[in-house]
Coordinates of C-alpha atoms and ligand atoms in Angstrom, one line a residue:
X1 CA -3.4 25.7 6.8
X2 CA 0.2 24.8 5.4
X3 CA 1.8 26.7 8.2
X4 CA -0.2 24.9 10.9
X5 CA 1.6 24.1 14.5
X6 CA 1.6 21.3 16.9
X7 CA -1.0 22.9 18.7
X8 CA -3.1 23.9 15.9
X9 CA -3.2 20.1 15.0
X10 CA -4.1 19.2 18.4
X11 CA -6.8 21.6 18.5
X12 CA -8.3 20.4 15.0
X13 CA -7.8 17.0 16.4
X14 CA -9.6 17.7 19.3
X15 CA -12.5 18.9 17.2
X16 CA -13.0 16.4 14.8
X17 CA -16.3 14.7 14.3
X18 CA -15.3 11.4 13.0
X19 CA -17.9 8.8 11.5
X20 CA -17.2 5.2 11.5
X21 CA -20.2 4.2 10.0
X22 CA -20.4 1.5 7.2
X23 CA -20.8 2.8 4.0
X24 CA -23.5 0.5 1.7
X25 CA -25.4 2.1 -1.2
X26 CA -24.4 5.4 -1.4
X27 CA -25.0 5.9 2.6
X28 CA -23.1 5.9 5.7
X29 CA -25.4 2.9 8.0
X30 CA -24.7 0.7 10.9
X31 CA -23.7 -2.6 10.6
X32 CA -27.1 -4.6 10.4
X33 CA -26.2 -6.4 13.7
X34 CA -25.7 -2.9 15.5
X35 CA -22.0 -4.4 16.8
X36 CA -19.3 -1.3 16.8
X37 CA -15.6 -2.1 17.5
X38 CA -12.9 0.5 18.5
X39 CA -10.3 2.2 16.6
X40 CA -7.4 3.5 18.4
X41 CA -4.7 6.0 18.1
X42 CA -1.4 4.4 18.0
X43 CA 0.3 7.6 19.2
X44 CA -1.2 7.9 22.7
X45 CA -3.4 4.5 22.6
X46 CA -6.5 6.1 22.8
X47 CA -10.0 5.2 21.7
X48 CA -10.2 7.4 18.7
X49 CA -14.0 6.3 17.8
X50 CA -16.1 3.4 17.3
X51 CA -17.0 1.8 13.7
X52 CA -19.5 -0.5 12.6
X53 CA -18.3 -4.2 12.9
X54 CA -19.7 -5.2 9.8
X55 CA -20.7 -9.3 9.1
X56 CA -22.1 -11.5 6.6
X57 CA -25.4 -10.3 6.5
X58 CA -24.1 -6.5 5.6
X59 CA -21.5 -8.1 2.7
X60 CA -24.3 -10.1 1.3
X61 CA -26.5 -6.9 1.0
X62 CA -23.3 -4.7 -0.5
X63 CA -22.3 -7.8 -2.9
X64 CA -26.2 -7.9 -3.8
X65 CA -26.8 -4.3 -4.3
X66 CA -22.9 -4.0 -6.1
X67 CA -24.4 -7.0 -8.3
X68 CA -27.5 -4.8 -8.9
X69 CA -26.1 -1.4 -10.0
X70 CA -23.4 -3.1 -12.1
X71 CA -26.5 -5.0 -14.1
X72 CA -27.9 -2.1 -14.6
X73 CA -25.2 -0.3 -16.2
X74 CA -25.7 2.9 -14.8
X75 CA -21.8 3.1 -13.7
X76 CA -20.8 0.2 -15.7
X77 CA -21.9 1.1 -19.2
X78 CA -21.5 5.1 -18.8
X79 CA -19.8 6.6 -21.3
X80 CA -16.0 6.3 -20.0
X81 CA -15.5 10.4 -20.5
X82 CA -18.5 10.4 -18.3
X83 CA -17.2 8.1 -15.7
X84 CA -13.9 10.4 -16.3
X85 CA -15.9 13.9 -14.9
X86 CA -17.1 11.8 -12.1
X87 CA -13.7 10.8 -11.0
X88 CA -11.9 13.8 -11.4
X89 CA -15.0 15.8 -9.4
X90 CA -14.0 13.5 -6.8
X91 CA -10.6 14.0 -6.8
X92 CA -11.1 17.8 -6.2
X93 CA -13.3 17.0 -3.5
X94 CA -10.9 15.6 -1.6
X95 CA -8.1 17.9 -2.3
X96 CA -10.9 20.1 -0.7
X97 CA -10.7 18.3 2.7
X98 CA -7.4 17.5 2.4
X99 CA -6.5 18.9 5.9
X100 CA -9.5 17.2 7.5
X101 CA -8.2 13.8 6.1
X102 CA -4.7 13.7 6.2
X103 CA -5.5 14.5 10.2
X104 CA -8.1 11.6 10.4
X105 CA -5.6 9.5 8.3
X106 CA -2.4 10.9 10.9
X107 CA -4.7 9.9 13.9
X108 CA -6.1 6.4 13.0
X109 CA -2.7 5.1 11.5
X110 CA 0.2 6.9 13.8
X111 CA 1.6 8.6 10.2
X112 CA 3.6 11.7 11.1
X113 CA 0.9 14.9 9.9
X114 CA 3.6 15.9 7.5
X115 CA 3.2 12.7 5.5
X116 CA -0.3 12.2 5.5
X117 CA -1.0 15.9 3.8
X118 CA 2.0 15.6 1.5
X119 CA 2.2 12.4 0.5
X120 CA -1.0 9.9 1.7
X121 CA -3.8 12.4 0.5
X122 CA -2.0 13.5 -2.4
X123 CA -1.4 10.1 -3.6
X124 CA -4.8 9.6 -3.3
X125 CA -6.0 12.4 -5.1
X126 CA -3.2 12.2 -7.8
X127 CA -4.0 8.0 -8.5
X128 CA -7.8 8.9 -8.5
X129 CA -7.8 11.7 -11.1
X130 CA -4.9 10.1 -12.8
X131 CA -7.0 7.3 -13.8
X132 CA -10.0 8.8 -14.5
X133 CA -8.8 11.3 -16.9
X134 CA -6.9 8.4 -18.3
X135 CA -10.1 6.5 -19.0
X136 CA -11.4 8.1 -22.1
X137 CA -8.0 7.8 -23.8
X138 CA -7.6 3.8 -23.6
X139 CA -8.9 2.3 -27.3
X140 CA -9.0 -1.3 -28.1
X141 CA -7.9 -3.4 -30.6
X142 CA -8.9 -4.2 -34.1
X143 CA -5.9 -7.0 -35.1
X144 CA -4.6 -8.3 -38.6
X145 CA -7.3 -10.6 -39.3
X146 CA -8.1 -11.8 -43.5
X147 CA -10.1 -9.4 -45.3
X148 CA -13.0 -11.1 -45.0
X149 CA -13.4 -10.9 -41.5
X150 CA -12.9 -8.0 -38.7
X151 CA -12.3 -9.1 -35.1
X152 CA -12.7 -6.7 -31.9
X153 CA -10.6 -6.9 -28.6
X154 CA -12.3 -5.3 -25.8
X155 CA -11.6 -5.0 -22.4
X156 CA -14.5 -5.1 -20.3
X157 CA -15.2 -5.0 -16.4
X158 CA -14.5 -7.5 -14.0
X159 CA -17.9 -7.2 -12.8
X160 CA -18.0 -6.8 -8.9
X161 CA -14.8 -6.5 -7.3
X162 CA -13.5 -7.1 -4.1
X163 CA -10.9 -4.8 -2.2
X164 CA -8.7 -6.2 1.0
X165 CA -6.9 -3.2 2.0
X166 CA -3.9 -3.1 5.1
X167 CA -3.4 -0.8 7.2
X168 CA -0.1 0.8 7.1
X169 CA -1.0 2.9 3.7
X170 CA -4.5 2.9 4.4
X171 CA -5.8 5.7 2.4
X172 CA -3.2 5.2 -0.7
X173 CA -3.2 1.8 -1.2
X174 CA -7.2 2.4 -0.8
X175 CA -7.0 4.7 -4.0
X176 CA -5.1 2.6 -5.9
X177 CA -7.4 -0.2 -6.1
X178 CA -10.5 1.9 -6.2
X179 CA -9.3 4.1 -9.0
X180 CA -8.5 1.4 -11.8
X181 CA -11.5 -0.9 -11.0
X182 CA -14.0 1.9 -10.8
X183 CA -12.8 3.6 -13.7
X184 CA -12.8 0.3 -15.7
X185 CA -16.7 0.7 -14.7
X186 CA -16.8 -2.3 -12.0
X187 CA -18.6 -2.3 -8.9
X188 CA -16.4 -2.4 -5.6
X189 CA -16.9 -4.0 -2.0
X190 CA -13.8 -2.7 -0.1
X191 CA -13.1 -4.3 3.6
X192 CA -10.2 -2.0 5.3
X193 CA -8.1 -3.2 7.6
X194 CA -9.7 -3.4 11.0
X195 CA -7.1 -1.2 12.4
X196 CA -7.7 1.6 10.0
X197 CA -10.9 2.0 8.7
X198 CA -11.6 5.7 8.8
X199 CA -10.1 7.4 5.6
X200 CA -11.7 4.9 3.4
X201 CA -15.0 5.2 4.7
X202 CA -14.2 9.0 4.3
X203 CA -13.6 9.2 0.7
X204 CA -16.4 6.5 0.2
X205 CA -19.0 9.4 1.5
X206 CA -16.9 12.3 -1.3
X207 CA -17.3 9.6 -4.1
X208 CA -21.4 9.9 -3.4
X209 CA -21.1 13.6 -3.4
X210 CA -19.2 13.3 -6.9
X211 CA -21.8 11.7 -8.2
X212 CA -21.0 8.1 -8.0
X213 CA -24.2 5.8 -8.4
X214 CA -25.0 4.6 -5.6
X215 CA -24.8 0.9 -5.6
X216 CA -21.0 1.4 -6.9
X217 CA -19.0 1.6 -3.7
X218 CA -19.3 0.1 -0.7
X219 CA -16.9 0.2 2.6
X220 CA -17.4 -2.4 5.1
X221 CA -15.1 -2.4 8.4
X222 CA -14.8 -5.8 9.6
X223 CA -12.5 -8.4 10.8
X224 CA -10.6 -10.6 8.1
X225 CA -11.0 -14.0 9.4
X226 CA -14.8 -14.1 9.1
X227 CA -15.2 -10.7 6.4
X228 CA -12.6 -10.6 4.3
X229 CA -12.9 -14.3 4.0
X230 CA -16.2 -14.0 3.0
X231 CA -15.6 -11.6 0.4
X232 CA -12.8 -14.0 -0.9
X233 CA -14.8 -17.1 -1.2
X234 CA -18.0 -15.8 -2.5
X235 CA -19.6 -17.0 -5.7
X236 CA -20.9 -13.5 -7.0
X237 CA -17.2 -11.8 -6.5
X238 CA -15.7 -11.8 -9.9
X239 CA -12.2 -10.2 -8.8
X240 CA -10.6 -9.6 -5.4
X241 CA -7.5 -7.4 -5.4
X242 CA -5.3 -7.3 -2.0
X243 CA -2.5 -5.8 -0.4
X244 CA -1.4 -7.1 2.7
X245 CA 0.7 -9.9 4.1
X246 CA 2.3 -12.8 1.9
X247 CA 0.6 -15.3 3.9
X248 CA -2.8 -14.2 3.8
X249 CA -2.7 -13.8 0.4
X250 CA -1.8 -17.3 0.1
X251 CA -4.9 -17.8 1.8
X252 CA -6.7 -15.7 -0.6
X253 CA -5.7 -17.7 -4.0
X254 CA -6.5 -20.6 -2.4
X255 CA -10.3 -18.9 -1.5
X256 CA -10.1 -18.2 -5.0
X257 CA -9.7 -21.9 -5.9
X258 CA -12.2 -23.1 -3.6
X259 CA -14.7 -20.8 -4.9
X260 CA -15.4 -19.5 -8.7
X261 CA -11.8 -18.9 -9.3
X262 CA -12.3 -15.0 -9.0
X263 CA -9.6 -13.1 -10.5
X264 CA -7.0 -12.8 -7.3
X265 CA -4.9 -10.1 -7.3
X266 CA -2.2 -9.6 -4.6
X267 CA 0.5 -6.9 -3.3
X268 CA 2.4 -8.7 -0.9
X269 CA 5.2 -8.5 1.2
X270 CA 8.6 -7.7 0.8
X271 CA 13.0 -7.4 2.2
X272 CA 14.2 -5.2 -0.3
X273 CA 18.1 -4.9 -1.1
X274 CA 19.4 -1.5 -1.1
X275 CA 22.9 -2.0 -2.6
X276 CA 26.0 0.5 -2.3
X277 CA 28.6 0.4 -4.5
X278 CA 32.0 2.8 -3.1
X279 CA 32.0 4.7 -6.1
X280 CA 28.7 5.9 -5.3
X281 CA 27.7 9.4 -3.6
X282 CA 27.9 7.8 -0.5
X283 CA 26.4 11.0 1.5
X284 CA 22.9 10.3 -0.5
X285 CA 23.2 7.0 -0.2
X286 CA 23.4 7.1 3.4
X287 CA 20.6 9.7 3.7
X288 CA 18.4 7.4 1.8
X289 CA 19.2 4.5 3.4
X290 CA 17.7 5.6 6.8
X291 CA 14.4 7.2 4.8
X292 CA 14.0 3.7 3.0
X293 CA 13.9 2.0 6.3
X294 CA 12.4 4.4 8.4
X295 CA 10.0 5.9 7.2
X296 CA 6.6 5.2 8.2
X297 CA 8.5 3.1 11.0
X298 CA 9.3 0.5 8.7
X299 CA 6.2 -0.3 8.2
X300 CA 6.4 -0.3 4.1
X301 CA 6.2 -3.2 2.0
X302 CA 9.0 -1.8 -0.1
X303 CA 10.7 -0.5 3.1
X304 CA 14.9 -0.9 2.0
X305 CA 15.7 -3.3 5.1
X306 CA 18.5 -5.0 3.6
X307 CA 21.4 -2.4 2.9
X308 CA 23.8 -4.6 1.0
X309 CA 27.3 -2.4 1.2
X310 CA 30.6 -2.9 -0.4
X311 CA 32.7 -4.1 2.1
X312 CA 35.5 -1.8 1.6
X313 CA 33.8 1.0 2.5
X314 CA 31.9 -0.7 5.5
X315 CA 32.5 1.1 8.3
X316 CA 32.7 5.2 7.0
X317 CA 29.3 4.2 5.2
X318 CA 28.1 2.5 8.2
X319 CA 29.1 6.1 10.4
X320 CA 27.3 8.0 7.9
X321 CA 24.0 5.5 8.5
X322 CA 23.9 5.9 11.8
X323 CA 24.0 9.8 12.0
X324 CA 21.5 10.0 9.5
X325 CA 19.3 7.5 11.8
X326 CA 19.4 10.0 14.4
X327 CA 17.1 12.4 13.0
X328 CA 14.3 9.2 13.2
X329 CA 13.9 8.9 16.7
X330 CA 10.2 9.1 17.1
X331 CA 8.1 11.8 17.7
X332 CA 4.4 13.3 18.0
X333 CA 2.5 12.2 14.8
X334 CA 1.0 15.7 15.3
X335 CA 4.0 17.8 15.1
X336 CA 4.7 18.9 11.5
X337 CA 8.7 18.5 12.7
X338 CA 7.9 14.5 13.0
X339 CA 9.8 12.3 10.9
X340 CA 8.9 9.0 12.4
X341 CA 5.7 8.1 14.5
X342 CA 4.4 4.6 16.6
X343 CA 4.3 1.2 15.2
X344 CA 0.7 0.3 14.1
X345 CA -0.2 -1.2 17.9
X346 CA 1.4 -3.1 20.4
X347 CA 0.7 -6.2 18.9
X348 CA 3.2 -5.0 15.8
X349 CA 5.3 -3.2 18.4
X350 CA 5.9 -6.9 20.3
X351 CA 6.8 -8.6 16.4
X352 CA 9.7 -5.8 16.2
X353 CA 11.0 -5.6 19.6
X354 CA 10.6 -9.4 19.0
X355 CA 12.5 -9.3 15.9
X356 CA 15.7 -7.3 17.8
X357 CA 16.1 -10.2 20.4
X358 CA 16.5 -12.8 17.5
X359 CA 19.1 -10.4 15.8
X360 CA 20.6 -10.4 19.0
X361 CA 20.4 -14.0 19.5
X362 CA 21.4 -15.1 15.6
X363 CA 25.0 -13.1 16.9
X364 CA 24.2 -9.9 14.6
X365 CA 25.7 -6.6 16.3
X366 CA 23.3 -3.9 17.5
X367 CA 24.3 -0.5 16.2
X368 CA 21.9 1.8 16.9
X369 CA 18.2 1.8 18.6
X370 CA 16.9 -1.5 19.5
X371 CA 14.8 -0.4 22.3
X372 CA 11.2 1.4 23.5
X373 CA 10.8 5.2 24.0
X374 CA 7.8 7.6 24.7
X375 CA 6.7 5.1 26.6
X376 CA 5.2 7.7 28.9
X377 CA 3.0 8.7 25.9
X378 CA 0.9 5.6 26.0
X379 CA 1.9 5.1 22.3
X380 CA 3.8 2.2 20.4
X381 CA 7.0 3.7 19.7
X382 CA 10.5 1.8 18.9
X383 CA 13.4 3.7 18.1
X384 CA 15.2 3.5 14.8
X385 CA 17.7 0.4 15.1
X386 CA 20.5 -0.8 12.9
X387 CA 22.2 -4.0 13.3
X388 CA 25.9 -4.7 11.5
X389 CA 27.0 -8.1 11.1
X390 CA 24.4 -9.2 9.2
X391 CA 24.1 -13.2 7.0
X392 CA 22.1 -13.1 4.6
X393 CA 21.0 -17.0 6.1
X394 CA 20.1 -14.7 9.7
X395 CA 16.2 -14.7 10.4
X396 CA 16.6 -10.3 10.7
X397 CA 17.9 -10.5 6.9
X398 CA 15.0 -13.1 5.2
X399 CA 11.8 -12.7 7.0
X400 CA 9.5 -8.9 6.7
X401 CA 9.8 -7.3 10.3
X402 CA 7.7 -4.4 9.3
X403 CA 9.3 -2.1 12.0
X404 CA 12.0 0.2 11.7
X405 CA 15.0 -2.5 11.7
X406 CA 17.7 -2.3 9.3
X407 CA 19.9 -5.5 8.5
X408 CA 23.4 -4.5 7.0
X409 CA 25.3 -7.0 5.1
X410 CA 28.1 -6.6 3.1
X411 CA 29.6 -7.6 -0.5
X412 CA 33.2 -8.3 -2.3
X413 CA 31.8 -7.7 -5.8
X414 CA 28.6 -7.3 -8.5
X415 CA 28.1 -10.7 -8.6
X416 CA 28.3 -11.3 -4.5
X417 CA 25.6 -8.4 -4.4
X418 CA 23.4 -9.6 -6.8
X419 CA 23.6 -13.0 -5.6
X420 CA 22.6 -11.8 -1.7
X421 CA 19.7 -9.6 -3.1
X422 CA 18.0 -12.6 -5.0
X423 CA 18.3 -14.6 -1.9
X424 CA 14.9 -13.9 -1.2
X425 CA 11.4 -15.2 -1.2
X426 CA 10.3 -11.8 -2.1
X427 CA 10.7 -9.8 -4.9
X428 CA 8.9 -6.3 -4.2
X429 CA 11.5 -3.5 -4.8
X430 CA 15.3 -2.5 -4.6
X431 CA 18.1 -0.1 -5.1
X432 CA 21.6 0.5 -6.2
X433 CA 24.1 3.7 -5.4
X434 CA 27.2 3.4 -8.4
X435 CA 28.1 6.5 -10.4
X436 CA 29.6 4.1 -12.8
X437 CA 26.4 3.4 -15.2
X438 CA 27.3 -0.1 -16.2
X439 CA 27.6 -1.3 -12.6
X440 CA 24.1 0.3 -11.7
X441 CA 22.5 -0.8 -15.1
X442 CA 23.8 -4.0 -14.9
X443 CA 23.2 -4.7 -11.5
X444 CA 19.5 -3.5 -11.5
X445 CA 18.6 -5.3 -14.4
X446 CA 19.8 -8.5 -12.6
X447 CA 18.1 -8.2 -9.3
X448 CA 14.7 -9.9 -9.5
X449 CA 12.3 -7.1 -7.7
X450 CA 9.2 -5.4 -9.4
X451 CA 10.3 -1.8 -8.8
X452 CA 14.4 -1.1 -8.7
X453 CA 15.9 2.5 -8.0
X454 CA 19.3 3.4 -9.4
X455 CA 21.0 6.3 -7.2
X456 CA 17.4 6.5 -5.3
X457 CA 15.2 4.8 -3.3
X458 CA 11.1 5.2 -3.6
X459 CA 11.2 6.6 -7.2
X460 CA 8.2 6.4 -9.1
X461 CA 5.0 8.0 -9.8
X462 CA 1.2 7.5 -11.2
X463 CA 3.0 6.4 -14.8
X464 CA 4.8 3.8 -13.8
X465 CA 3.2 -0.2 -12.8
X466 CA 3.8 -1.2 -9.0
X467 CA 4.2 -5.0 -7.8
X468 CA 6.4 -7.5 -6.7
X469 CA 8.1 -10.7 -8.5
X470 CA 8.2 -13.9 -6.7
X471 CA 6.0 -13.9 -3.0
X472 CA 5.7 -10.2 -3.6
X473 CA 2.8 -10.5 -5.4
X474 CA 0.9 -10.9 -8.8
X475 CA -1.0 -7.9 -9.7
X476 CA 0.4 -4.4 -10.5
X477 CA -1.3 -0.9 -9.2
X478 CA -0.8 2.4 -11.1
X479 CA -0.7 3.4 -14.1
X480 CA -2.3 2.2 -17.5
X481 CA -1.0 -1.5 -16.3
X482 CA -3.3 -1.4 -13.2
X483 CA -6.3 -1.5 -15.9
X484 CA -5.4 -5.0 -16.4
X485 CA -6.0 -6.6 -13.3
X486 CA -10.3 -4.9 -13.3
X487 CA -10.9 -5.9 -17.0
X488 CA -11.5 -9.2 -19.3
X489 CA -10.3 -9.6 -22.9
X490 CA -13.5 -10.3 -25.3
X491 CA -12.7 -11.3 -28.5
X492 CA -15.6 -10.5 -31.0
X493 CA -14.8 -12.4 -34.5
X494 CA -17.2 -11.2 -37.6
X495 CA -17.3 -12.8 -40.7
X496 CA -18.6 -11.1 -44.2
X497 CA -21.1 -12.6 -46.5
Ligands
LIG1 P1 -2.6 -8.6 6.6 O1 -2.6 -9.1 8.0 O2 -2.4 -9.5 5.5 O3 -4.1 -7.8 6.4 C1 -4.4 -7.2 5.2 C2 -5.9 -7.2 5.1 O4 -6.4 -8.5 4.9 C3 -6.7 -6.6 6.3 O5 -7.8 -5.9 5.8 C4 -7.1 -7.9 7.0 O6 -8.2 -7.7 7.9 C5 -7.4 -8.8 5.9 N1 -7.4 -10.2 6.2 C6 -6.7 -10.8 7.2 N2 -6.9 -12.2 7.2 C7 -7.8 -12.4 6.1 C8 -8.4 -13.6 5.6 N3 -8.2 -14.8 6.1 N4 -9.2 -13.4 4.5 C9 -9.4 -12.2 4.0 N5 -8.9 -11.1 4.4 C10 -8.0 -11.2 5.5 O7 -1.6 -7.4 6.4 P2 -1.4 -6.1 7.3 O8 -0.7 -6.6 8.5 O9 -2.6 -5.3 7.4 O10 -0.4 -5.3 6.4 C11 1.0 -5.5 6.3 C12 1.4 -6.3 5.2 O11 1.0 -5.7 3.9 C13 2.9 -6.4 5.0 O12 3.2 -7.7 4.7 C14 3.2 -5.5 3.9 O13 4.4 -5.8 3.2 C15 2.0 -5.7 3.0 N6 1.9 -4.5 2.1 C16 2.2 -4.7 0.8 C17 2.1 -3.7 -0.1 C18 2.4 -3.9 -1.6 O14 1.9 -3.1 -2.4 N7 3.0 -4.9 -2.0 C19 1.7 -2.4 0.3 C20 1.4 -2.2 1.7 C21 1.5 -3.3 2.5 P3 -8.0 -7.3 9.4 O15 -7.4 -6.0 9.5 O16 -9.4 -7.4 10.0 O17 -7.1 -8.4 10.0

C-alpha cells in the first residue's frame, strides 16, 4: 500500500463505498427529515456523495440520548484505565483503515494523498491513543489544608459537549477535540463542517466498533447557521469547543452568553510572522517559508503568511523564496508526487483570487503566482503567489486569506521585527531563523503567538498545548493542557470530629 501510484489511487477511489449517513447512538441513520446535501471533490468538482442534512429535530435527539448515556455513567463513570483500552482499541482501528481514510479524507477535502496518510490520519491516531493512554495517569489534588480537615480537587466532566469542527483539517482537528473530552468521560455532539463531513462520520462508526457506548458520540452533518447554532445556544450543552473562523466564534461566545453560559472554547484564526534574521541558515529558512505558506494551499490557521525578512538580505532571500515556491504549483490530490492541491471550493477560490487584486490594488508587487491553473480539471486550483512590497497597514498583511498568498515585509532591526509581528489582531503561531541564540530567544519570547518556532516552522507534537493569544482563540488542544477545557474543578472540603 505505501508504494501505491496515481493510478492505484484512482482505482481505490473509484471503488470506494462511501457513507454519509448521520451518526446518532451508536448507528449510522438518516437525517429524521430524510433531506441529503452533496459533498463535492474540490479537485475535479465532482459530486463525491450525498450526506444526511441533519436539523433540529436530529440535535435534539443526539443532545437527548448524549444527556442520557452520560447520566448513566456507563462512559462517564468507567474506570478511566477502562475508558484508556477503549480509546487505544480505537486508535488501532483506524491505523487499520488508514489507507481507506486518508483517501476519503484526500477526496472530500482536496489534501494532496501524501498528506492525508502521513500526516491527517496519523495525527488522528497518534492524538486519540495519546490521550487515552494518558488518562489513567492524571491524579488529583489533595492541597495543604489544617490538620483537621482534608480537601479533594477533582476534575470532573463537562457533561455533554459540543464539537464545531472546519473543514480544512477535518479529520485532525476532529481528533483533537474528541480525544480530550471523551477521555475526560463526557458525551460529545460533533457538527463537521458542511464541506467535509465524511472522515468524521468515519471514525464515529470505528469508535462503536471499539467499544464506545453508544449514546457517547454522535456526528451530525449540517449547516452552521441553523445546526451549529443550535448546538451553541442550547440549554443542555454544557461545553462547546470550536475551530473555525475568528468571526464565527465571536458569534459563538456570544451564543454562550445568550444561553447557560456553556463553557466556549475556540481555535481561531490567524497571520502568523515568520521572521528571518541574515545570520540565519537562510537556505532552510527559505525552504520553510514556502511549506509554512503553502502547504495545504494556505489553508492553515497557523499557515506563516507574513515572512518578515531583514532588509539587508531582501532580495537573495527573496530569490531563494521564489525557487522554492516552484515546487507548489498545484497538482493531482491523487498523485503521491503532489505537494499542493485545490482550495476548499470556488467560493474560497474567489476570497484568494479576491485577495491578489487588493494586493495589487494596495501597490504591493506580485512576485510569483497570482493566477488560476488546471482550470481544465474542473477543480479550484490557484497557484502559489508571493507578493514583495509588503506594509504591514496593507489589507494582504492584516486580514487571514486562507489561500496560498504570501505577504513579504521587511525589518531594520529586533525591535522593528517584533514590533510588525505584534501588529496583529491574531495571535496563533510564529517563527524566527537567527543562529545567534539570544536574537532567536529573545525575539520569540517577545512575539505574542501561542505556538513560536525558532529555526522551524510547524514544530510540535501530541506533548505540547496548541492555541492562539489575542483573536486566535481561548482554548488549547493537545496534550495534558487540552484536559482542561472538558473538565470542572470540584473542591470537596472535609472536616474531622
Ligand atoms: P467557519 O466558517 O468558522 O466554520 C467552522 C465551523 O463552524 C463549520 O462547521 C461551520 O459550519 C460552523 N459554523 C458556521 N457558522 C456557524 C454559526 N453561526 N454557529 C455555529 N456554527 C457555525 O470556518 P471554516 O471556513 O470552516 O474554517 C476556516 C477557519 O478556521 C480559518 O479562519 C482558520 O484559521 C480556522 N482554523 C483554526 C484552527 C486553529 O486551531 N486555531 C485550525 C484550523 C482552522 P458550515 O460548514 O456548515 O458553515
Amino acid at each position: 500500500m505505501a508504494n501505491m501510484t496515481k493510478a492505484d489511487w484512482q482505482a481505490a477511489a473509484k471503488a470506494l463505498r462511501i457513507d454519509g449517513r448521520a451518526f446518532i447512538n451508536g448507528r449510522s441513520v438518516d437525517a429524521l427529515s430524510g433531506e441529503t446535501r452533496p459533498t463535492f471533490n474540490p479537485g475535479n468538482g465532482k459530486q463525491l456523495a450525498q450526506v444526511a442534512y441533519c436539523g433540529i429535530e436530529d440535535a435534539e435527539l443526539a443532545i437527548a440520548s448524549a444527556r442520557a448515556a452520560f447520566a448513566s455513567g456507563v462512559w462517564s463513570a468507567m474506570a478511566p484505565s477502562d475508558r484508556k483500552m477503549v480509546m487505544v482499541r480505537w486508535a488501532e482501528l483506524i491505523e487499520q483503515h488508514r489507507e481507506e481514510l486518508a483517501l476519503l479524507e484526500c477526496l472530500d477535502v482536496g489534501k494532496p494523498i501524501s498528506n492525508t496518510l502521513d500526516i491527517d490520519v496519523s495525527a488522528a491516531v497518534r492524538t486519540i491513543r495519546w490521550s487515552g493512554e494518558a488518562i489513567d495517569k492524571v491524579y488529583d489534588e489533595i492541597p495543604p489544608t489544617p490538620a483537621n480537615t482534608l480537601a479533594l480537587v477533582q476534575r470532573l466532566p463537562l457533561g455533554v459537549v459540543a464539537a464545531i469542527v472546519p473543514w480544512n483539517f477535518p479529520l485532525s482537528t476532529t481528533a483533537w477535540k474528541l480525544a480530550p473530552a471523551l477521555a475526560t468521560g463526557n458525551s460529545v455532539v460533533l457538527k463537521p463542517a458542511s464541506n467535509t463531513p465524511l472522515s468524521a462520520l468515519f471514525i464515529a462508526r470505528l469508535a462503536t466498533e471499539a467499544g464506545l457506548p453508544d449514546g457517547v458520540l454522535h456526528v451530525l452533518p449540517g449547516p452552521g447557521g441553523s445546526l451549529g447554532k443550535h448546538l451553541a445556544t442550547h440549554m443542555d450543552i454544557d461545553g462547546l469547543t470550536f475551530t473555525g473562523s475568528t468571526p464565527v466564534g465571536q458569534l459563538l461566545m456570544q451564543y454562550s452568553g445568550q444561553s447557560n453560559l456553556k463553557r466556549t472554547f475556540l481555535e481561531l484564526g490567524g497571520k502568523s510572522p515568520n521572521i528571518v534574521f541574515a545570520d540565519a541558515n537562510l537556505e532552510a529558512a527559505a525552504a520553510m517559508a514556502a511549506v509554512a505558506v503553502f502547504y495545504n494551499g494556505g489553508q492553515t490557521c497557523t499557515a506563516g503568511t507574513r515572512l518578515i525578512v531583514e532588509e539587508k538580505i531582501r532580495d537573495e532571500f527573496l530569490d531563494m523564496v521564489v525557487s522554492k515556491a516552484r515546487d507548489w504549483m498545484p497538482g493531482d490530490p491523487l498523485d503521491p508526487a503532489t505537494a499542493m492541491g485545490p482550495m476548499i471550493d470556488e467560493g474560497q477560490f474567489n476570497t484568494v483570487a479576491g485577495y491578489v487584486d487588493v494586493g495589487r490594488k494596495e501597490g504591493a508587487e506580485l512576485l510569483f503566482g497570482g493566477k488560476r491553473c488546471l482550470a481544465e480539471t474542473g477543480g479550484h486550483y490557484h497557484e502559489p503567489t508571493i507578493f514583495a512590497g509588503v506594509h504591514n497597514q496593507m489589507r494582504v498583511a492584516q486580514e487571514e486569506i486562507f489561500g496560498p498568498v504570501l505577504s513579504v515585509l521587511t525589518f531594520k532591526d529586533a525591535a522593528e521585527a517584533v514590533s510588525i509581528a505584534n501588529d496583529s489582531i491574531y495571535g496563533l503561531a510564529g517563527a524566527v531563523w537567527s543562529r545567534n541564540i539570544n536574537t532567536a530567544h529573545k525575539v520569540a519570547a517577545a512575539v505574542r503567538v501561542g505556538t513560536m518556532g525558532i529555526n522551524n516552522y510547524f514544530g510540535g507534537d501530541m506533548t505540547v498545548p496548541f492555541g492562539g493569544f489575542k483573536q486566535s482563540g481561548n482554548g488549547r488542544d493537545k496534550s495534558m493542557h487540552a484536559f482542561n477545557d472538558y473538565t470542572e474543578l470540584k473542591t470537596t472540603w472535609i472536616e474531622f470530629e
